[in-house]
CSV table of C-alpha atoms in Angstrom, one decimal:
chain,number,residue,atom,x,y,z
A,1,LYS,CA,0.0,0.0,0.0
A,2,ALA,CA,1.4,3.3,-1.0
A,3,GLY,CA,2.1,5.8,1.8
A,4,VAL,CA,1.3,9.4,2.1
A,5,THR,CA,2.8,11.6,-0.6
A,6,GLN,CA,3.5,15.3,-0.7
A,7,THR,CA,4.6,17.5,-3.5
A,8,PRO,CA,6.7,19.4,-4.0
A,9,ARG,CA,9.4,18.2,-1.6
A,10,TYR,CA,11.3,21.5,-1.6
A,11,LEU,CA,10.3,25.0,-2.4
A,12,ILE,CA,12.0,28.4,-2.3
A,13,LYS,CA,9.9,31.5,-2.3
A,14,THR,CA,10.3,35.1,-1.6
A,15,ARG,CA,8.3,37.2,0.9
A,16,GLY,CA,4.9,38.3,-0.4
A,17,GLN,CA,4.5,35.4,-2.7
A,18,GLN,CA,2.0,32.6,-2.3
A,19,VAL,CA,2.5,28.9,-2.3
A,20,THR,CA,0.3,25.7,-2.7
A,21,LEU,CA,1.3,22.4,-1.2
A,22,SER,CA,-0.3,19.1,-2.1
A,23,CYS,CA,-0.9,15.9,-0.1
A,24,SER,CA,-2.2,12.6,-1.4
A,25,PRO,CA,-3.4,10.3,1.5
A,26,ILE,CA,-3.1,6.6,1.9
A,27,SER,CA,-5.8,4.9,-0.2
A,28,GLY,CA,-9.0,4.7,1.8
A,29,HIS,CA,-8.1,7.3,4.3
A,30,ARG,CA,-10.5,10.2,4.4
A,31,SER,CA,-8.9,12.4,7.0
A,32,VAL,CA,-6.0,14.6,6.2
A,33,SER,CA,-4.2,16.7,8.8
A,34,TRP,CA,-1.6,19.4,8.2
A,35,TYR,CA,1.3,20.3,10.6
A,36,GLN,CA,4.0,23.0,10.6
A,37,GLN,CA,7.3,22.0,12.1
A,38,THR,CA,9.9,24.7,13.0
A,39,PRO,CA,12.9,24.5,15.3
A,40,GLY,CA,11.4,27.3,17.6
A,41,GLN,CA,7.8,26.2,17.8
A,42,GLY,CA,8.0,22.5,17.2
A,43,LEU,CA,5.1,20.7,15.6
A,44,GLN,CA,2.0,22.6,15.4
A,45,PHE,CA,-1.4,21.6,14.1
A,46,LEU,CA,-2.7,23.7,11.1
A,47,PHE,CA,-6.0,22.1,10.1
A,48,GLU,CA,-7.8,18.9,9.4
A,49,TYR,CA,-10.1,17.9,6.6
A,50,PHE,CA,-12.5,15.0,6.5
A,51,SER,CA,-14.8,14.2,3.6
A,52,GLU,CA,-14.0,17.7,2.0
A,53,THR,CA,-15.0,19.5,5.2
A,54,GLN,CA,-12.6,21.3,7.6
A,55,ARG,CA,-13.3,19.8,11.0
A,56,ASN,CA,-10.6,21.5,12.9
A,57,LYS,CA,-8.3,24.5,12.7
A,58,GLY,CA,-5.2,25.4,14.6
A,59,ASN,CA,-4.2,28.8,15.8
A,60,PHE,CA,-2.7,30.2,12.5
A,61,PRO,CA,-3.6,33.4,10.7
A,62,GLY,CA,-6.0,33.4,7.8
A,63,ARG,CA,-3.1,33.5,5.3
A,64,PHE,CA,-3.0,29.7,5.9
A,65,SER,CA,-5.9,27.9,4.2
A,66,GLY,CA,-6.6,24.4,2.8
A,67,ARG,CA,-9.1,22.3,1.0
A,68,GLN,CA,-9.8,18.7,0.3
A,69,PHE,CA,-11.1,17.2,-2.9
A,70,SER,CA,-13.5,14.4,-3.4
A,71,ASN,CA,-10.7,11.8,-3.8
A,72,SER,CA,-9.3,12.9,-0.4
A,73,ARG,CA,-6.3,14.6,-1.8
A,74,SER,CA,-5.7,17.9,0.1
A,75,GLU,CA,-4.0,21.1,-0.7
A,76,MET,CA,-2.8,23.9,1.6
A,77,ASN,CA,-2.1,27.4,0.6
A,78,VAL,CA,-0.1,30.1,2.2
A,79,SER,CA,-0.6,33.6,0.9
A,80,THR,CA,1.6,36.7,1.4
A,81,LEU,CA,4.5,34.6,2.6
A,82,GLU,CA,6.6,35.8,5.6
A,83,LEU,CA,10.1,34.8,6.6
A,84,GLY,CA,8.6,33.0,9.6
A,85,ASP,CA,6.7,30.7,7.4
A,86,SER,CA,9.9,28.8,6.5
A,87,ALA,CA,9.3,25.4,7.9
A,88,LEU,CA,8.7,21.7,7.2
A,89,TYR,CA,5.0,21.2,6.3
A,90,LEU,CA,3.8,17.7,7.1
A,91,CYS,CA,0.5,16.2,6.2
A,92,ALA,CA,-0.9,13.0,7.8
A,93,SER,CA,-3.7,10.8,6.8
A,94,SER,CA,-5.8,8.5,8.9
A,95,LEU,CA,-8.9,6.4,9.0
A,96,GLN,CA,-11.3,8.2,11.3
A,97,GLY,CA,-10.4,7.5,14.9
A,98,TYR,CA,-7.0,5.8,14.2
A,99,GLU,CA,-3.4,6.7,14.1
A,100,GLN,CA,-2.0,9.3,11.7
A,101,PHE,CA,0.6,8.3,9.0
A,102,PHE,CA,2.8,11.1,8.0
A,103,GLY,CA,4.1,12.0,4.5
A,104,PRO,CA,7.8,13.0,3.8
A,105,GLY,CA,7.0,16.7,4.1
A,106,THR,CA,7.6,19.8,2.1
A,107,ARG,CA,10.4,22.0,3.1
A,108,LEU,CA,9.5,25.6,2.4
A,109,THR,CA,12.2,28.3,2.5
A,110,VAL,CA,11.1,31.9,2.3
A,111,LEU,CA,13.7,34.5,1.4
B,1,GLU,CA,-5.9,24.1,26.3
B,2,LEU,CA,-4.1,20.8,26.1
B,3,LYS,CA,-0.4,20.9,26.8
B,4,VAL,CA,2.0,18.1,26.3
B,5,GLU,CA,5.4,18.1,27.9
B,6,GLN,CA,8.3,15.8,27.4
B,7,ASN,CA,11.4,15.3,29.5
B,8,PRO,CA,14.2,15.2,29.1
B,9,LEU,CA,14.5,17.3,25.9
B,10,PHE,CA,18.0,16.0,25.2
B,11,LEU,CA,19.5,12.7,26.2
B,12,SER,CA,23.0,11.5,25.6
B,13,MET,CA,23.6,7.9,26.6
B,14,GLN,CA,26.0,5.1,26.2
B,15,GLU,CA,25.3,2.0,24.2
B,16,GLY,CA,23.9,-0.7,26.4
B,17,LYS,CA,22.3,1.6,29.0
B,18,ASN,CA,18.6,1.9,29.9
B,19,TYR,CA,16.7,5.1,30.1
B,20,THR,CA,13.1,6.5,30.2
B,21,ILE,CA,11.5,9.4,28.4
B,22,TYR,CA,8.5,10.9,30.1
B,23,CYS,CA,5.4,12.5,28.5
B,24,ASN,CA,2.9,14.4,30.6
B,25,TYR,CA,-0.2,15.9,29.3
B,26,SER,CA,-2.7,18.4,30.8
B,27,THR,CA,-6.2,17.1,30.0
B,28,THR,CA,-8.0,13.8,29.9
B,29,SER,CA,-7.2,11.7,26.9
B,30,ASP,CA,-7.2,8.0,26.2
B,31,ARG,CA,-5.1,8.1,23.1
B,32,LEU,CA,-1.5,8.7,23.0
B,33,TYR,CA,1.0,8.2,20.2
B,34,TRP,CA,4.7,7.9,20.0
B,35,TYR,CA,6.6,8.9,16.9
B,36,ARG,CA,10.3,8.8,15.8
B,37,GLN,CA,11.9,11.4,13.6
B,38,ASP,CA,15.4,11.1,12.1
B,39,PRO,CA,17.2,14.2,11.0
B,40,GLY,CA,15.6,15.8,7.9
B,41,LYS,CA,13.0,13.1,7.8
B,42,SER,CA,9.3,12.7,8.5
B,43,LEU,CA,7.6,11.1,11.5
B,44,GLU,CA,7.4,7.4,11.8
B,45,SER,CA,4.7,5.9,14.0
B,46,LEU,CA,6.1,3.8,16.8
B,47,PHE,CA,3.3,3.1,19.2
B,48,VAL,CA,-0.4,3.8,19.6
B,49,LEU,CA,-1.7,3.6,23.2
B,50,LEU,CA,-5.5,3.5,23.4
B,51,SER,CA,-6.4,2.9,27.1
B,52,ASN,CA,-5.3,3.2,30.6
B,53,GLY,CA,-2.6,0.6,31.4
B,54,ALA,CA,-1.7,0.0,27.8
B,55,VAL,CA,1.7,-1.3,27.2
B,56,LYS,CA,3.4,-1.9,23.9
B,57,GLN,CA,6.9,-3.2,23.1
B,58,GLU,CA,8.9,-3.2,19.9
B,59,GLY,CA,12.5,-4.4,20.1
B,60,ARG,CA,14.3,-2.3,22.7
B,61,LEU,CA,11.5,0.2,23.1
B,62,MET,CA,8.5,-0.1,25.4
B,63,ALA,CA,5.7,2.4,25.8
B,64,SER,CA,3.1,2.6,28.6
B,65,LEU,CA,0.2,4.8,29.4
B,66,ASP,CA,-1.3,5.9,32.7
B,67,THR,CA,-4.4,8.0,31.9
B,68,LYS,CA,-5.1,8.7,35.6
B,69,ALA,CA,-1.7,10.2,36.0
B,70,ARG,CA,-1.8,11.7,32.5
B,71,LEU,CA,1.6,10.2,31.9
B,72,SER,CA,3.2,8.0,29.2
B,73,THR,CA,6.7,6.6,29.3
B,74,LEU,CA,9.0,5.4,26.6
B,75,HIS,CA,11.5,3.0,28.0
B,76,ILE,CA,14.7,2.2,26.1
B,77,THR,CA,16.5,-1.0,27.0
B,78,ALA,CA,20.2,-1.6,26.2
B,79,ALA,CA,20.4,1.3,23.8
B,80,VAL,CA,22.1,0.9,20.4
B,81,HIS,CA,23.4,3.6,18.1
B,82,ASP,CA,20.5,3.0,15.6
B,83,LEU,CA,18.1,4.4,18.2
B,84,SER,CA,19.6,7.8,17.9
B,85,ALA,CA,16.7,10.1,16.8
B,86,THR,CA,14.1,12.6,18.1
B,87,TYR,CA,11.1,11.0,19.8
B,88,PHE,CA,7.8,12.7,20.1
B,89,CYS,CA,4.7,11.9,22.0
B,90,ALA,CA,1.3,13.3,20.8
B,91,VAL,CA,-2.1,13.3,22.3
B,92,ASP,CA,-5.4,13.4,20.6
B,93,THR,CA,-7.2,16.5,21.7
B,94,ASP,CA,-10.6,15.1,22.5
B,95,GLY,CA,-9.6,11.6,23.3
B,96,SER,CA,-12.0,10.2,20.7
B,97,GLY,CA,-9.6,10.1,17.8
B,98,ASN,CA,-12.2,11.8,15.7
B,99,THR,CA,-10.6,15.3,15.5
B,100,GLY,CA,-7.5,14.6,13.5
B,101,LYS,CA,-5.8,17.0,15.7
B,102,LEU,CA,-2.7,16.0,17.7
B,103,ILE,CA,-0.9,18.1,20.1
B,104,PHE,CA,2.8,17.2,20.2
B,105,GLY,CA,5.4,17.3,22.9
B,106,GLN,CA,8.6,19.2,22.3
B,107,GLY,CA,10.5,16.1,21.3
B,108,THR,CA,13.4,14.3,23.0
B,109,THR,CA,16.5,14.1,21.1
B,110,LEU,CA,18.3,10.8,21.9
B,111,GLN,CA,22.0,10.4,21.1
B,112,VAL,CA,23.5,7.0,21.7
B,113,LYS,CA,27.2,6.9,21.9
B,114,PRO,CA,29.2,3.8,21.1
């Protein structure tokens, strides 16, 4: 069974630009969660989607948004990038109520 | 707000020694997860602990959960260099597993020296 995939794996952007990251969950998983990992703040929850609906949102500004498609694939978008948005962005998929399996992550660098 | 705290945050140990990583959390939850992260890599699921008194073992690692004390431990037996990594515990925010929202501890970086 294929694992969680994320594209792209690496991104370099400049301040003020926007970026879209993609996540394909494990087949059959309908829940996709997104996390931001930085050395200073650790792993922080961004949001979670289940059956195309956002069920939970973390404490991030509105510049961070996401969506989920009918095939459970998910995208997250960050607009008006700031230097502090440089991070490893991880998505995880799960069957409802079970453990989350993480993808390899997208490393975003904002210059 | 749920808080998850690990200690120690950094652990340097000799091969062959035993040690324990502690994970405390602030609100009731019956679901706790342990993950491993190697440098530059993603998170690998190690253990899923779903009830009070749960104990799981895999190789030299053993995890346990005490929901009354809001404490989980990850015990390392006879450490080997391959166990060097950062270990995270994470708690499901409402305990039902239906939120898809995990709160992570700060991580414990384990360095095993030959």
